[in-house]
Amino acid sequence: MTSDGAVFGTLCAIGVQPARLDSPEIAHIFRQFAALIGTHLDARRRSAGVDHRREKVGTTAPDQGGPLATLIEHLPVAAGLFGRDGQVLLVNPALRNLVRRTPPSSIPGEGPGWTGYAADGAILDPQRHPFPRALQGDIVSGARFLCRSDDGTEQWLRITGLPAPAAAVGDGLRIASAPAALLLVEAEHGSNGTEHALRRSEARLQAAVELVGLSPYGWDPATGALEWDARLKAMWGLPADAHVDQAVWISAIHPEDRPRVEEAVARCCDPAGDGVYKIDYCVIGIEDGVERWVSTHGRTQFEDGRPTRFVGVALDITERKRDEAVSRACEERFRQFAEHSANVLWLANLKSRRLTYLSPAVRHVWGVPPERLTSIENWLDTIHPDDRDSVERAVERVGNGDVVVLEYRILRPSDGIVRRIRDTFFPIRGEEGGIRHVGGIAADVTGRTGARIYVVDRDAESRQALLALLHPAGYEVQLFESPAALAEVAESLQPGCVILDLEAAEPDGLTVARALKVGRLALPVLVVGRSHGDVGFGVRAMKAGAVDYLEKPWQPSALLTAVSAALAELRTDNERSQARDDAKQRIGALSAREREVLEGLLAGGTNKSIGRALGLSPRTVEIHRAHVMETLGVRTLPEAVLMAAKAGVQPTGAL
């Protein structure tokens, strides 16, 4: 430009390759351009002494906007001039066209939809964007921005910011006194966008690595050189500046795990394999002695059938291993508790209707092995028909979140015996809060007679007299007006003693006693009454199933003694039943050969005679005999014989 402000030439850049706005040469040219324009317009402003404001921003004729407007209008790239407060002072056609395809914002790089990135891929601080920096007098060359349009499309752009002093924008433009920024925008094509996207992906990957605590590492199979970060060195109990090599790496691996690790390394270096290396192992800190668990996963790269590079990641899983150890310990304690508990512990899946767990006590209580009861339906089939509906309702309630305690009866599949069960049903909630599983603790309360007395007496005054005697003695008493009333609910009653008040003249008075005996219910009957001289009445009562007979008027002490004896016998019967069930369960666990040896022992055979009969050597018979004694839980042969007798095992013929 001449001293009077006339334009005497055009600044051009000509070359085989297109000029890039972020090249040092072009940046220098624009720096010169900004200075020349500022000096020129400042001179024009001083000579004119007034401001000529433009009525419209856009394609103004050169003589209306001055040289700066003319140059911006004809720049081959999208360009615009913007005031400090965000005013649009001037935009050229290329920028107007670009703005229609970018997010709605007055200033390129500012506002929603624009994200700037530094050279290392990190997100650029808004204060470091080209527009604010140009307002501060800095030149920003080719800053990369990702712009997202409302329709979801993305475009990579480069924005260059140039400062324009106040004097440069005053001639014919909107703002006369404030500085402005000249922004140049161009689309990014080819490998540059890909390169930046790669850096952005790497930045995201690094953020993910930091989030989960991964340690990337490398290994050169040829030289043995290792590339470890500070976090990985800390797993080996080393400071961040410590030297690491293969010897250091292998020295910290727990001796018990070292063979597995060496085998895994050899496998991943084998060209015939897939090169994958994945293993968990324990390390002992070299300097701190702390035991840690490491999980590592990586892959070997091969060239010409040789391993040339290995990259992988390592993660400290010490806390996870500790949690797993605690979980295993809890599971083991539960298993031992379940195996030794007299109660049946069970779990069921409500969706599949499968019984997922049954403790060993089911053999004793239900009389069948756990594999016989595989579903809720199998289990319901064992429940007494009169109680089945209430049990099904209980399962439904538990599925809705309730805890239910219910007593019901079962008909044991093995022998048809009725047993009374007290079951606690409870829901098991998943992590999401829903109930897919239920559990229960089933106790066999058949023999728990407690102190229950069932009084059957037609005379109200007599019933009250018995109640007045039994309550103070600590018994729980339930009254019935007739034998028929008791018979209707007998199967649902808990074990206890029945006091049956009868007269000899009642023809059907002993029917209920016979029914209770035939039904094998845990309800021993004590008959009290007047024989009216019939000496055979008491005998008939005993034959009908009564455990004792008292003539009225009875003495209170005699009645209490008879009740106590009946309940004691009931407890004894239950203990015998449990012993018989236990014996059957233990003998059922014997193998066929061991049972043959047991039958031979019951017949009085020796190791030699039993071996001769079974075609075995005496030494083999001795081994089977030891297993039999261990399974039955006895130490002597007489104890084994007694248990076999309880279970009904018969000896073999003559040996």
XYZ file of C-alpha atoms in Angstrom:
655
model
C 0.000 0.000 0.000
C 1.081 3.590 -0.630
C 1.357 6.152 2.099
C -1.982 7.612 1.078
C -3.683 4.244 1.499
C -4.093 3.218 -2.072
C -3.800 -0.465 -2.804
C -0.986 -1.072 -5.219
C -0.806 -4.864 -5.311
C -2.208 -8.258 -4.283
C -0.520 -10.742 -1.970
C -0.658 -14.281 -3.422
C 0.696 -17.733 -2.611
C 1.272 -19.982 -5.611
C 2.476 -23.583 -5.419
C 1.912 -27.182 -6.492
C 0.260 -28.052 -3.154
C -2.600 -25.968 -1.713
C -1.436 -23.536 0.964
C -2.432 -24.634 4.477
C -3.482 -22.025 7.000
C -1.535 -23.734 9.772
C 1.837 -23.737 7.982
C 4.461 -21.374 9.476
C 4.890 -19.568 6.150
C 1.199 -18.846 5.726
C 0.894 -17.838 9.389
C 3.722 -15.338 8.867
C 2.038 -13.961 5.754
C -1.216 -13.419 7.635
C 0.636 -11.772 10.478
C 2.158 -9.363 7.934
C -1.273 -8.974 6.327
C -2.914 -8.014 9.634
C -0.201 -5.486 10.434
C -0.346 -3.866 6.976
C -4.126 -3.639 7.020
C -4.125 -2.186 10.532
C -1.533 0.463 9.638
C -3.306 1.375 6.438
C -6.751 1.721 7.979
C -5.398 3.616 10.943
C -3.916 6.165 8.549
C -7.190 6.441 6.654
C -9.102 6.917 9.909
C -6.874 9.786 10.976
C -7.130 11.485 7.606
C -10.916 11.135 7.397
C -11.647 12.080 11.010
C -15.096 10.416 10.931
C -16.600 6.922 11.013
C -18.613 5.625 8.095
C -20.940 2.917 9.458
C -22.245 0.281 7.109
C -25.956 -0.210 6.978
C -25.683 -3.870 6.055
C -23.167 -6.593 6.586
C -22.508 -8.673 3.530
C -21.505 -8.137 -0.018
C -20.735 -4.450 0.193
C -18.958 -2.768 -2.644
C -15.289 -2.084 -2.028
C -15.744 1.654 -1.985
C -18.363 1.312 0.802
C -16.370 -0.939 3.136
C -12.810 -0.072 2.436
C -9.859 -2.325 1.602
C -10.385 -4.676 4.599
C -13.951 -5.435 3.558
C -12.833 -5.932 -0.001
C -10.083 -8.353 0.976
C -12.361 -10.377 3.291
C -15.071 -10.568 0.644
C -12.633 -11.969 -1.896
C -10.562 -14.295 0.278
C -10.588 -17.867 -1.130
C -11.436 -19.277 2.312
C -14.366 -18.725 4.655
C -13.619 -15.580 6.652
C -15.368 -13.177 8.959
C -14.721 -10.240 11.218
C -16.263 -10.351 14.700
C -16.398 -7.775 17.484
C -15.425 -8.286 21.126
C -19.032 -8.749 22.236
C -19.791 -11.247 19.494
C -21.108 -8.844 16.892
C -20.900 -10.049 13.326
C -19.062 -7.225 11.600
C -18.443 -8.875 8.269
C -18.635 -12.360 6.750
C -17.733 -13.358 3.235
C -19.817 -15.633 0.959
C -17.694 -18.715 1.715
C -18.318 -18.363 5.462
C -22.022 -17.689 4.954
C -22.254 -20.906 2.966
C -20.330 -22.843 5.616
C -22.393 -21.448 8.476
C -25.539 -22.896 6.889
C -23.968 -26.359 7.244
C -22.609 -25.940 10.781
C -24.244 -25.543 14.205
C -26.252 -22.346 14.725
C -23.661 -19.988 16.182
C -22.618 -16.466 15.180
C -18.905 -17.076 15.714
C -17.074 -20.140 14.339
C -15.777 -22.322 17.174
C -18.045 -20.790 19.827
C -21.279 -22.062 21.288
C -23.022 -25.479 21.293
C -21.976 -27.999 18.695
C -18.334 -26.860 18.548
C -15.542 -28.813 20.277
C -11.930 -27.755 19.965
C -9.005 -30.143 20.345
C -5.375 -29.524 21.215
C -2.508 -31.160 19.351
C -2.364 -34.024 21.870
C -6.055 -34.830 21.391
C -7.220 -33.221 24.631
C -10.314 -31.038 24.567
C -9.358 -27.403 24.169
C -10.185 -24.948 26.947
C -12.743 -22.419 25.615
C -10.404 -19.614 26.698
C -7.825 -21.035 24.275
C -10.183 -20.929 21.290
C -9.116 -18.742 18.319
C -11.743 -16.021 18.894
C -10.885 -15.064 22.524
C -7.173 -15.400 21.887
C -7.334 -13.177 18.786
C -9.141 -10.560 20.859
C -6.169 -10.701 23.244
C -3.759 -10.017 20.397
C -2.609 -13.611 19.749
C -2.469 -15.373 16.412
C -3.952 -18.899 16.485
C -3.183 -20.976 13.434
C -5.237 -23.958 12.280
C -6.928 -25.003 15.526
C -8.913 -28.200 14.958
C -12.631 -28.207 15.713
C -15.349 -30.814 15.422
C -18.702 -29.257 14.636
C -21.972 -31.143 14.991
C -25.030 -29.960 13.115
C -28.585 -30.227 14.330
C -29.155 -33.143 11.961
C -26.347 -35.104 13.650
C -23.735 -34.742 10.914
C -20.153 -34.068 11.963
C -17.434 -32.113 10.177
C -13.801 -31.420 11.022
C -12.737 -27.801 10.489
C -9.652 -25.695 11.094
C -10.030 -22.174 12.455
C -7.338 -19.506 12.345
C -7.733 -16.378 14.469
C -6.039 -13.036 13.692
C -6.239 -9.904 15.859
C -7.661 -6.769 14.260
C -7.043 -3.638 16.355
C -9.758 -1.080 16.934
C -8.444 1.161 14.213
C -8.680 -1.663 11.712
C -12.410 -2.105 12.115
C -13.623 1.413 12.378
C -13.835 2.465 8.774
C -17.288 1.683 7.447
C -17.951 -1.124 10.004
C -20.301 -1.391 12.946
C -17.926 -1.044 15.892
C -15.472 1.825 15.860
C -13.675 1.654 19.200
C -13.459 -2.046 20.233
C -10.897 -4.524 18.844
C -12.115 -7.366 16.666
C -11.014 -10.799 15.508
C -10.602 -12.037 11.971
C -11.484 -15.754 11.768
C -10.568 -17.922 8.788
C -12.264 -21.339 8.499
C -11.498 -24.247 6.201
C -12.635 -27.851 6.053
C -10.148 -30.532 7.057
C -9.712 -33.321 4.533
C -7.768 -36.531 4.177
C -5.385 -37.986 6.707
C -5.371 -34.978 9.009
C -8.924 -35.597 10.148
C -8.201 -39.282 10.512
C -5.073 -38.507 12.482
C -6.956 -36.251 14.848
C -9.772 -38.767 15.219
C -7.134 -41.334 16.092
C -5.680 -39.033 18.720
C -9.166 -38.430 20.072
C -9.771 -42.193 20.281
C -6.445 -42.604 22.017
C -7.434 -39.920 24.504
C -10.706 -41.710 25.183
C -8.877 -45.006 25.561
C -6.476 -43.407 28.011
C -9.405 -42.063 30.007
C -10.925 -45.560 30.107
C -7.575 -47.024 31.134
C -7.327 -44.533 33.977
C -10.904 -45.201 35.019
C -10.479 -48.963 35.515
C -6.828 -48.831 36.611
C -5.343 -50.721 33.661
C -1.620 -50.612 32.993
C -0.628 -50.979 29.319
C 2.793 -52.531 28.819
C 5.042 -53.807 26.066
C 7.667 -56.507 25.697
C 10.260 -57.210 23.022
C 10.635 -61.012 22.773
C 13.965 -60.636 20.957
C 15.727 -58.342 23.442
C 13.599 -58.939 26.530
C 13.088 -55.183 26.975
C 10.013 -54.205 28.970
C 7.921 -51.038 28.858
C 6.115 -50.526 32.172
C 4.298 -47.533 33.625
C 4.474 -46.456 37.259
C 1.257 -48.273 38.168
C 2.561 -51.613 36.915
C 5.864 -51.139 38.733
C 3.905 -50.473 41.927
C 2.219 -53.887 41.527
C 5.704 -55.387 41.714
C 6.458 -53.302 44.802
C 8.839 -51.007 42.907
C 9.169 -47.206 42.706
C 8.228 -45.370 39.516
C 11.862 -44.859 38.451
C 12.946 -48.473 39.011
C 14.582 -50.414 36.180
C 12.625 -53.459 35.015
C 13.630 -56.386 32.849
C 12.624 -60.020 32.486
C 14.644 -61.061 35.529
C 12.897 -58.461 37.689
C 9.496 -59.463 36.303
C 9.897 -63.187 36.929
C 11.525 -62.767 40.357
C 8.349 -61.381 41.951
C 5.997 -64.088 40.664
C 4.875 -66.484 43.380
C 6.832 -69.769 43.145
C 3.616 -71.790 42.913
C 2.423 -69.727 39.931
C 5.727 -69.440 38.080
C 5.393 -72.687 36.052
C 1.926 -71.622 34.828
C 3.201 -68.200 33.820
C 6.210 -69.597 31.965
C 3.959 -72.041 30.136
C 1.580 -69.214 29.147
C 4.486 -67.098 27.854
C 5.817 -69.993 25.782
C 2.353 -70.610 24.360
C 1.799 -66.979 23.319
C 5.223 -66.908 21.597
C 4.464 -70.007 19.544
C 3.794 -68.987 15.898
C 1.509 -71.994 15.555
C -0.852 -70.523 18.144
C -3.014 -67.420 18.308
C -0.481 -65.396 20.289
C -2.965 -64.683 23.077
C -1.615 -64.363 26.615
C -4.226 -64.376 29.372
C -3.519 -65.397 32.947
C -4.056 -64.454 36.599
C -1.205 -64.980 39.028
C 0.180 -63.832 42.359
C 3.215 -61.587 42.815
C 5.155 -60.705 45.956
C 6.351 -57.091 46.055
C 10.123 -56.908 45.561
C 10.668 -54.003 47.948
C 7.497 -53.967 50.063
C 6.833 -57.741 50.322
C 3.092 -57.235 49.746
C 1.237 -60.095 48.082
C -0.866 -58.948 45.131
C -2.896 -60.613 42.419
C -2.445 -59.535 38.797
C -4.670 -60.261 35.802
C -3.025 -59.719 32.424
C -4.184 -60.058 28.836
C -2.260 -59.379 25.639
C -1.245 -60.639 22.218
C 2.026 -61.343 20.431
C 2.754 -59.975 16.962
C 4.670 -62.188 14.534
C 6.756 -61.490 11.450
C 8.166 -64.264 9.275
C 7.179 -66.833 11.894
C 9.021 -65.030 14.713
C 7.570 -63.118 17.673
C 8.575 -59.481 17.268
C 6.349 -57.527 19.630
C 3.990 -58.093 22.522
C 1.498 -55.588 23.894
C -0.852 -56.169 26.778
C -2.572 -54.719 29.799
C -2.369 -55.654 33.473
C -4.871 -55.078 36.260
C -4.469 -55.356 40.028
C -7.224 -57.792 41.096
C -6.112 -58.234 44.706
C -9.384 -56.910 46.121
C -11.397 -59.135 43.800
C -9.396 -62.188 44.854
C -9.924 -61.320 48.507
C -13.642 -60.955 47.915
C -13.667 -64.317 46.113
C -11.790 -65.917 49.010
C -14.291 -64.485 51.486
C -17.153 -65.707 49.295
C -15.644 -69.202 49.077
C -15.165 -69.268 52.843
C -18.787 -68.234 53.343
C -19.960 -70.888 50.887
C -17.870 -73.517 52.667
C -19.295 -72.513 56.052
C -22.791 -72.668 54.588
C -22.064 -76.084 53.077
C -20.801 -77.457 56.381
C -23.750 -75.954 58.225
C -26.199 -77.408 55.709
C -24.567 -80.847 55.770
C -24.707 -81.076 59.562
C -28.054 -79.377 60.108
C -31.021 -81.516 61.084
C -33.219 -79.067 59.183
C -33.728 -79.156 55.434
C -32.347 -76.069 53.710
C -33.744 -75.512 50.248
C -33.624 -72.986 47.386
C -35.961 -72.721 44.402
C -36.135 -70.722 41.170
C -39.634 -69.304 40.773
C -39.295 -68.814 37.018
C -38.053 -72.295 36.126
C -39.864 -73.948 39.084
C -36.680 -75.892 39.821
C -35.345 -76.770 43.264
C -31.774 -75.534 42.921
C -30.547 -76.772 46.304
C -31.599 -79.320 48.920
C -29.456 -80.031 51.963
C -28.572 -83.636 52.888
C -31.120 -83.633 55.734
C -33.832 -84.248 53.130
C -32.798 -87.918 53.152
C -33.732 -88.151 56.817
C -36.851 -85.961 56.849
C -38.392 -86.796 53.451
C -36.783 -90.229 53.216
C -35.490 -89.664 49.669
C -32.201 -88.429 48.159
C -32.092 -84.793 46.944
C -32.119 -85.855 43.296
C -35.649 -87.248 43.746
C -37.015 -83.759 44.405
C -35.931 -81.670 41.428
C -38.864 -79.268 41.057
C -41.421 -77.407 43.117
C -44.063 -79.744 41.696
C -42.126 -82.834 42.912
C -41.985 -81.274 46.359
C -45.687 -80.362 46.385
C -46.543 -83.977 45.520
C -45.074 -85.073 48.876
C -47.289 -82.707 50.886
C -50.462 -83.993 52.502
C -53.432 -83.266 50.184
C -55.230 -81.304 52.917
C -52.235 -78.966 53.331
C -51.180 -78.566 49.699
C -53.299 -75.492 48.950
C -51.949 -73.574 51.942
C -48.372 -74.392 50.911
C -48.977 -73.211 47.340
C -50.420 -69.949 48.680
C -47.371 -69.551 50.900
C -45.044 -69.885 47.894
C -47.098 -67.269 46.046
C -46.899 -64.870 49.000
C -43.142 -65.280 49.250
C -42.867 -64.494 45.545
C -44.549 -61.172 46.378
C -41.968 -60.397 49.048
C -43.491 -61.832 52.252
C -41.797 -64.059 54.816
C -44.078 -66.942 55.769
C -43.855 -69.480 58.593
C -46.097 -72.468 57.971
C -46.653 -75.907 59.435
C -47.747 -78.673 57.102
C -47.651 -82.430 56.822
C -45.849 -84.585 54.316
C -46.382 -88.180 53.237
C -42.879 -89.549 52.980
C -42.417 -91.098 49.513
C -40.206 -93.833 50.946
C -42.660 -95.330 53.457
C -45.850 -93.225 53.476
C -45.313 -92.101 57.072
C -46.854 -88.749 57.979
C -44.386 -86.187 59.293
C -45.103 -82.665 60.455
C -42.905 -79.903 59.013
C -42.436 -76.351 60.246
C -41.121 -74.374 57.252
C -39.884 -70.781 57.106
C -40.243 -69.414 53.562
C -38.318 -66.264 52.608
C -37.743 -64.294 49.361
C -34.285 -63.833 47.810
C -33.946 -60.541 45.961
C -31.583 -60.034 43.043
C -29.353 -57.020 42.472
C -32.147 -55.296 40.566
C -34.542 -55.816 43.490
C -36.735 -58.427 41.826
C -37.567 -61.801 43.377
C -36.603 -64.748 41.218
C -35.552 -67.183 43.960
C -37.045 -68.260 47.271
C -35.549 -70.253 50.098
C -36.713 -72.138 53.117
C -35.670 -73.849 56.339
C -37.827 -76.900 56.986
C -37.736 -78.444 60.458
C -39.217 -81.841 61.280
C -41.413 -81.168 64.326
C -43.141 -84.540 64.333
C -41.580 -85.583 67.626
C -41.725 -82.213 69.312
C -44.642 -83.012 71.572
C -44.105 -79.974 73.725
C -46.847 -80.077 76.336
C -50.042 -80.392 74.313
C -53.096 -82.116 75.746
C -56.312 -82.781 73.817
C -59.292 -83.299 76.135
C -62.334 -85.144 74.719
C -65.269 -84.976 77.139
C -69.001 -84.533 76.528
C -69.571 -83.011 79.965
C -68.700 -79.292 80.136
C -68.131 -79.361 83.902
C -65.754 -82.310 83.572
C -63.850 -80.545 80.758
C -63.347 -77.482 82.933
C -62.120 -79.650 85.806
C -59.452 -81.205 83.559
C -58.517 -77.756 82.240
C -58.124 -76.432 85.794
C -55.752 -79.312 86.589
C -53.643 -79.334 83.430
C -53.099 -75.606 82.815
C -51.293 -74.936 86.114
C -49.107 -77.973 85.381
C -47.767 -76.194 82.284
C -49.750 -77.992 79.596
C -51.392 -76.373 76.588
C -54.931 -77.744 76.486
C -57.396 -77.962 73.598
C -60.974 -79.060 74.342
C -63.289 -81.239 72.205
C -66.935 -82.025 72.953
C -66.961 -85.451 71.270
C -64.694 -88.130 69.789
C -66.091 -87.280 66.347
C -64.959 -83.648 66.704
C -61.421 -84.822 67.458
C -61.424 -87.342 64.618
C -62.246 -84.638 62.061
C -59.046 -82.683 62.748
C -56.784 -85.401 64.141
C -54.448 -85.464 61.136
C -53.748 -81.734 61.429
C -52.993 -81.753 65.164
C -49.505 -81.423 66.537
C -48.176 -84.358 68.580
C -49.594 -84.576 72.079
C -51.582 -86.702 74.531
C -55.330 -87.313 74.117
C -57.416 -87.658 77.286
C -60.584 -89.494 76.279
C -63.417 -89.483 78.853
C -65.785 -92.391 78.116
C -68.560 -94.367 79.667
C -68.572 -98.142 79.269
C -72.040 -97.959 77.791
C -70.881 -95.859 74.810
C -70.690 -98.325 71.905
C -68.508 -96.194 69.646
C -66.408 -94.551 72.357
C -63.212 -96.443 71.510
C -63.486 -95.951 67.739
C -61.360 -92.804 67.797
C -58.629 -94.586 69.780
C -58.478 -97.335 67.147
C -58.376 -94.759 64.317
C -55.498 -92.861 65.890
C -53.514 -96.063 66.309
C -54.161 -97.246 62.742
C -53.261 -93.816 61.357
C -49.934 -93.972 63.202
C -50.493 -90.423 64.425
C -48.366 -89.127 67.273
C -51.390 -88.892 69.571
C -51.262 -91.476 72.403
C -54.664 -91.910 74.076
C -55.273 -91.963 77.839
C -58.802 -93.249 78.611
C -60.615 -92.147 81.772
C -64.172 -93.234 82.640
C -66.552 -95.316 84.670
C -66.751 -99.013 83.944
C -69.973 -99.493 86.004
C -68.736 -102.898 87.103
C -67.615 -103.953 83.618
C -64.161 -105.346 84.453
C -63.352 -105.807 80.779
C -63.812 -102.141 79.878
C -60.235 -101.168 80.696
C -58.892 -104.174 78.788
C -60.922 -103.246 75.720
C -59.635 -99.684 75.923
C -56.015 -100.894 75.978
C -56.611 -103.263 73.073
C -58.197 -100.420 71.090
C -54.941 -98.500 71.324
C -55.038 -96.618 74.624
C -51.711 -96.373 76.438
C -53.414 -96.342 79.876
C -56.794 -96.425 81.641
C -57.903 -94.587 84.789
C -61.168 -95.280 86.615
C -63.212 -92.265 87.669
C -63.053 -90.567 90.011
C -59.316 -90.306 89.355
C -56.721 -88.776 91.596
C -55.043 -85.616 90.203
C -51.567 -86.974 90.881
C -52.386 -90.239 89.117
C -53.725 -88.408 86.071
C -50.670 -86.133 85.828
C -48.363 -89.148 86.132
C -50.199 -91.001 83.367
C -50.052 -87.951 81.071
C -46.335 -87.505 81.707
C -45.686 -91.182 80.967
C -47.660 -91.012 77.695
C -45.698 -87.980 76.501
C -42.410 -89.593 77.500
C -43.293 -92.686 75.487
C -44.181 -90.443 72.549
C -40.744 -88.846 72.701
C -39.145 -92.268 72.921
C -41.078 -93.460 69.880
C -39.933 -90.425 67.956
C -36.319 -91.015 68.928
C -36.641 -94.630 67.803
C -38.137 -93.468 64.520
C -35.311 -90.997 63.982
C -32.734 -93.657 64.826
C -34.385 -96.045 62.376
C -34.433 -93.388 59.658
C -30.804 -92.531 60.308
C -29.833 -96.188 60.122
C -31.686 -96.625 56.829
C -30.028 -93.523 55.423
C -26.532 -94.669 56.373
C -27.045 -98.184 55.076
C -28.532 -96.772 51.891
C -25.207 -95.013 51.306
C -23.338 -98.351 51.176
C -22.288 -99.791 47.853
C -23.774 -103.120 46.767
C -20.548 -104.960 47.662
C -20.312 -103.257 51.067
C -23.892 -104.262 51.847
C -23.071 -107.892 50.975
C -20.142 -107.733 53.386
C -22.428 -106.267 56.090
C -24.982 -109.045 55.594
C -22.172 -111.572 55.896
C -21.048 -109.988 59.173
C -24.619 -110.160 60.497
C -24.593 -113.881 59.719
C -21.491 -114.284 61.883
C -19.045 -114.703 59.006
C -15.313 -113.998 59.169
C -13.202 -112.225 56.578
C -12.201 -115.591 55.134
C -15.697 -117.076 54.993
C -17.241 -113.902 53.581
C -14.456 -113.643 51.013
C -14.948 -117.253 49.991
C -18.700 -116.715 49.553
C -18.241 -113.520 47.549
C -15.161 -114.544 45.601
C -12.962 -111.953 47.320
C -9.675 -112.111 49.155
C -9.741 -111.700 52.959
C -7.765 -108.476 52.547
C -10.415 -107.025 50.206
C -13.166 -108.028 52.646
C -11.239 -106.269 55.411
C -11.106 -103.068 53.343
C -14.855 -103.254 52.634
C -15.499 -103.919 56.317
C -13.584 -100.782 57.310
C -15.611 -98.721 54.836
C -18.843 -100.177 56.238
C -17.898 -99.222 59.800
C -16.922 -95.713 58.699
C -20.139 -95.150 56.729
C -22.326 -96.404 59.584
C -20.444 -94.224 62.053
C -19.712 -97.102 64.447
C -16.532 -98.517 65.935
C -17.461 -102.041 66.915
C -19.192 -104.923 65.195
C -22.024 -105.100 67.804
C -22.818 -101.431 67.089
C -22.950 -102.190 63.370
C -25.240 -105.173 64.007
C -27.560 -103.010 66.137
C -27.789 -100.315 63.462
C -28.455 -102.899 60.749
C -31.228 -104.390 62.861
C -32.848 -100.955 63.248
C -32.815 -100.576 59.473
C -34.256 -104.043 58.931
C -31.191 -105.547 57.236
C -31.284 -109.349 57.253
C -28.207 -111.595 57.409
C -27.270 -113.808 54.474
C -27.607 -117.566 54.571
C -24.988 -119.861 56.064
C -21.436 -118.976 55.047
